[in-house]
Amino acid sequence: VKLQDIINNSGIDEFKRLEEATLLGINGTNMIISTGGSAVYSDAAMKHFKSIGTVVYIYVGFDLIKTRLGDFSKRGVVLRDGQTLEDLYKERTALYEKYADVVINCNGNEYEKYRESLIEALNLRK
């Protein structure tokens, strides 16, 4: 089942309920977690993640996100009526920053640099 189908057929609230139940079912120890998407709307899930690991926010600027998403109307993006993609980006950015244990700036294509930054940040948390 596609995420967009759940949103279209059952609505955003049901999608978020299903997503939260799924996220709360993830277990482990010393995990590295970077959710992306709408997972960050669930306070319970994000607190759960912080209890089982390190939450990493992989920062990407709005222009790059917009390019990557393309036609987001078919991607299962949780967008409220009247909300723009930029509004959504700003709203989620604040939440990602709130829950992050580590922030890695990945606004470009220097993937080796990002990998090294993540390793360094995780080592500093030990």
CSV table of C-alpha atoms in Angstrom, one decimal:
chain,number,residue,atom,x,y,z
A,1,VAL,CA,0.0,0.0,0.0
A,2,LYS,CA,1.4,3.4,-1.0
A,3,LEU,CA,1.5,6.1,1.7
A,4,GLN,CA,-0.5,8.5,-0.5
A,5,ASP,CA,-3.3,5.8,-0.8
A,6,ILE,CA,-3.6,5.7,3.0
A,7,ILE,CA,-3.8,9.5,3.1
A,8,ASN,CA,-6.3,9.7,0.3
A,9,ASN,CA,-8.5,6.8,1.6
A,10,SER,CA,-8.3,7.2,5.3
A,11,GLY,CA,-7.1,10.7,5.9
A,12,ILE,CA,-4.1,12.4,7.5
A,13,ASP,CA,-5.1,11.6,11.1
A,14,GLU,CA,-5.4,7.8,10.4
A,15,PHE,CA,-2.1,7.9,8.6
A,16,LYS,CA,-0.4,9.5,11.5
A,17,ARG,CA,-2.0,7.0,13.9
A,18,LEU,CA,-0.7,4.1,11.9
A,19,GLU,CA,2.7,5.7,11.5
A,20,GLU,CA,3.0,6.3,15.3
A,21,ALA,CA,2.0,2.7,16.1
A,22,THR,CA,4.6,1.4,13.7
A,23,LEU,CA,7.3,3.7,15.0
A,24,LEU,CA,6.6,2.8,18.6
A,25,GLY,CA,7.1,-0.9,17.6
A,26,ILE,CA,10.7,-0.3,16.7
A,27,ASN,CA,13.0,-1.6,19.4
A,28,GLY,CA,16.7,-2.0,19.9
A,29,THR,CA,19.6,-0.4,21.8
A,30,ASN,CA,22.3,2.0,20.7
A,31,MET,CA,20.6,2.7,17.5
A,32,ILE,CA,21.3,5.5,15.1
A,33,ILE,CA,17.9,6.9,14.0
A,34,SER,CA,17.1,9.5,11.3
A,35,THR,CA,13.4,9.5,10.6
A,36,GLY,CA,12.8,12.1,7.9
A,37,GLY,CA,9.2,12.6,6.9
A,38,SER,CA,6.3,13.0,9.2
A,39,ALA,CA,7.5,10.7,12.0
A,40,VAL,CA,8.7,13.9,13.8
A,41,TYR,CA,5.1,14.9,14.4
A,42,SER,CA,4.8,12.1,17.0
A,43,ASP,CA,6.2,13.2,20.3
A,44,ALA,CA,5.8,9.7,21.7
A,45,ALA,CA,7.7,8.1,18.8
A,46,MET,CA,10.5,10.7,19.0
A,47,LYS,CA,10.9,10.2,22.7
A,48,HIS,CA,10.9,6.5,22.2
A,49,PHE,CA,13.7,6.8,19.6
A,50,LYS,CA,15.7,9.0,22.0
A,51,SER,CA,15.4,6.3,24.6
A,52,ILE,CA,16.7,3.5,22.3
A,53,GLY,CA,19.4,5.5,20.4
A,54,THR,CA,20.8,8.6,19.0
A,55,VAL,CA,18.5,10.7,16.9
A,56,VAL,CA,20.3,12.3,13.9
A,57,TYR,CA,18.8,15.2,11.9
A,58,ILE,CA,20.2,15.2,8.4
A,59,TYR,CA,19.7,18.9,7.5
A,60,VAL,CA,18.9,19.6,3.8
A,61,GLY,CA,17.8,23.1,2.7
A,62,PHE,CA,14.4,23.8,1.3
A,63,ASP,CA,15.5,24.2,-2.4
A,64,LEU,CA,17.2,20.8,-2.4
A,65,ILE,CA,14.2,19.1,-0.7
A,66,LYS,CA,11.9,20.7,-3.2
A,67,THR,CA,14.0,19.3,-6.1
A,68,ARG,CA,14.2,15.9,-4.5
A,69,LEU,CA,10.5,15.6,-3.9
A,70,GLY,CA,9.4,16.6,-7.4
A,71,ASP,CA,5.6,16.1,-7.6
A,72,PHE,CA,5.0,15.6,-3.9
A,73,SER,CA,1.3,15.2,-4.3
A,74,LYS,CA,1.9,11.5,-5.1
A,75,ARG,CA,4.6,10.9,-2.5
A,76,GLY,CA,2.6,10.4,0.7
A,77,VAL,CA,3.5,13.8,2.1
A,78,VAL,CA,1.4,14.9,5.1
A,79,LEU,CA,0.3,18.3,4.0
A,80,ARG,CA,-2.7,20.0,5.6
A,81,ASP,CA,-5.2,21.9,3.5
A,82,GLY,CA,-3.8,25.4,2.6
A,83,GLN,CA,-0.3,24.5,3.8
A,84,THR,CA,2.5,25.1,1.3
A,85,LEU,CA,5.6,22.9,0.9
A,86,GLU,CA,7.7,25.7,2.4
A,87,ASP,CA,5.3,26.0,5.4
A,88,LEU,CA,5.7,22.2,5.9
A,89,TYR,CA,9.5,22.4,5.6
A,90,LYS,CA,9.7,25.2,8.3
A,91,GLU,CA,7.3,23.4,10.6
A,92,ARG,CA,9.3,20.1,10.4
A,93,THR,CA,12.7,21.8,10.6
A,94,ALA,CA,11.8,23.2,14.0
A,95,LEU,CA,10.7,19.7,15.2
A,96,TYR,CA,13.8,17.9,13.8
A,97,GLU,CA,16.0,20.4,15.6
A,98,LYS,CA,14.0,19.9,18.8
A,99,TYR,CA,14.5,16.2,18.9
A,100,ALA,CA,17.9,15.9,17.4
A,101,ASP,CA,20.9,14.6,19.4
A,102,VAL,CA,23.1,15.3,16.4
A,103,VAL,CA,22.7,17.6,13.4
A,104,ILE,CA,24.6,16.9,10.2
A,105,ASN,CA,24.4,19.5,7.4
A,106,CYS,CA,24.0,17.6,4.1
A,107,ASN,CA,23.0,20.5,1.9
A,108,GLY,CA,24.9,19.6,-1.2
A,109,ASN,CA,26.6,16.5,-2.7
A,110,GLU,CA,29.8,16.1,-0.6
A,111,TYR,CA,28.7,12.7,0.7
A,112,GLU,CA,32.2,11.6,2.0
A,113,LYS,CA,32.3,14.8,4.1
A,114,TYR,CA,28.8,14.1,5.5
A,115,ARG,CA,29.8,10.5,6.4
A,116,GLU,CA,32.9,11.8,8.2
A,117,SER,CA,30.8,14.5,10.0
A,118,LEU,CA,28.4,11.9,11.2
A,119,ILE,CA,31.1,9.5,12.5
A,120,GLU,CA,32.8,12.4,14.3
A,121,ALA,CA,29.6,13.6,15.9
A,122,LEU,CA,28.6,10.1,17.1
A,123,ASN,CA,32.1,9.5,18.5
A,124,LEU,CA,31.8,12.7,20.5
A,125,ARG,CA,28.6,11.5,22.0
A,126,LYS,CA,30.2,8.3,23.5
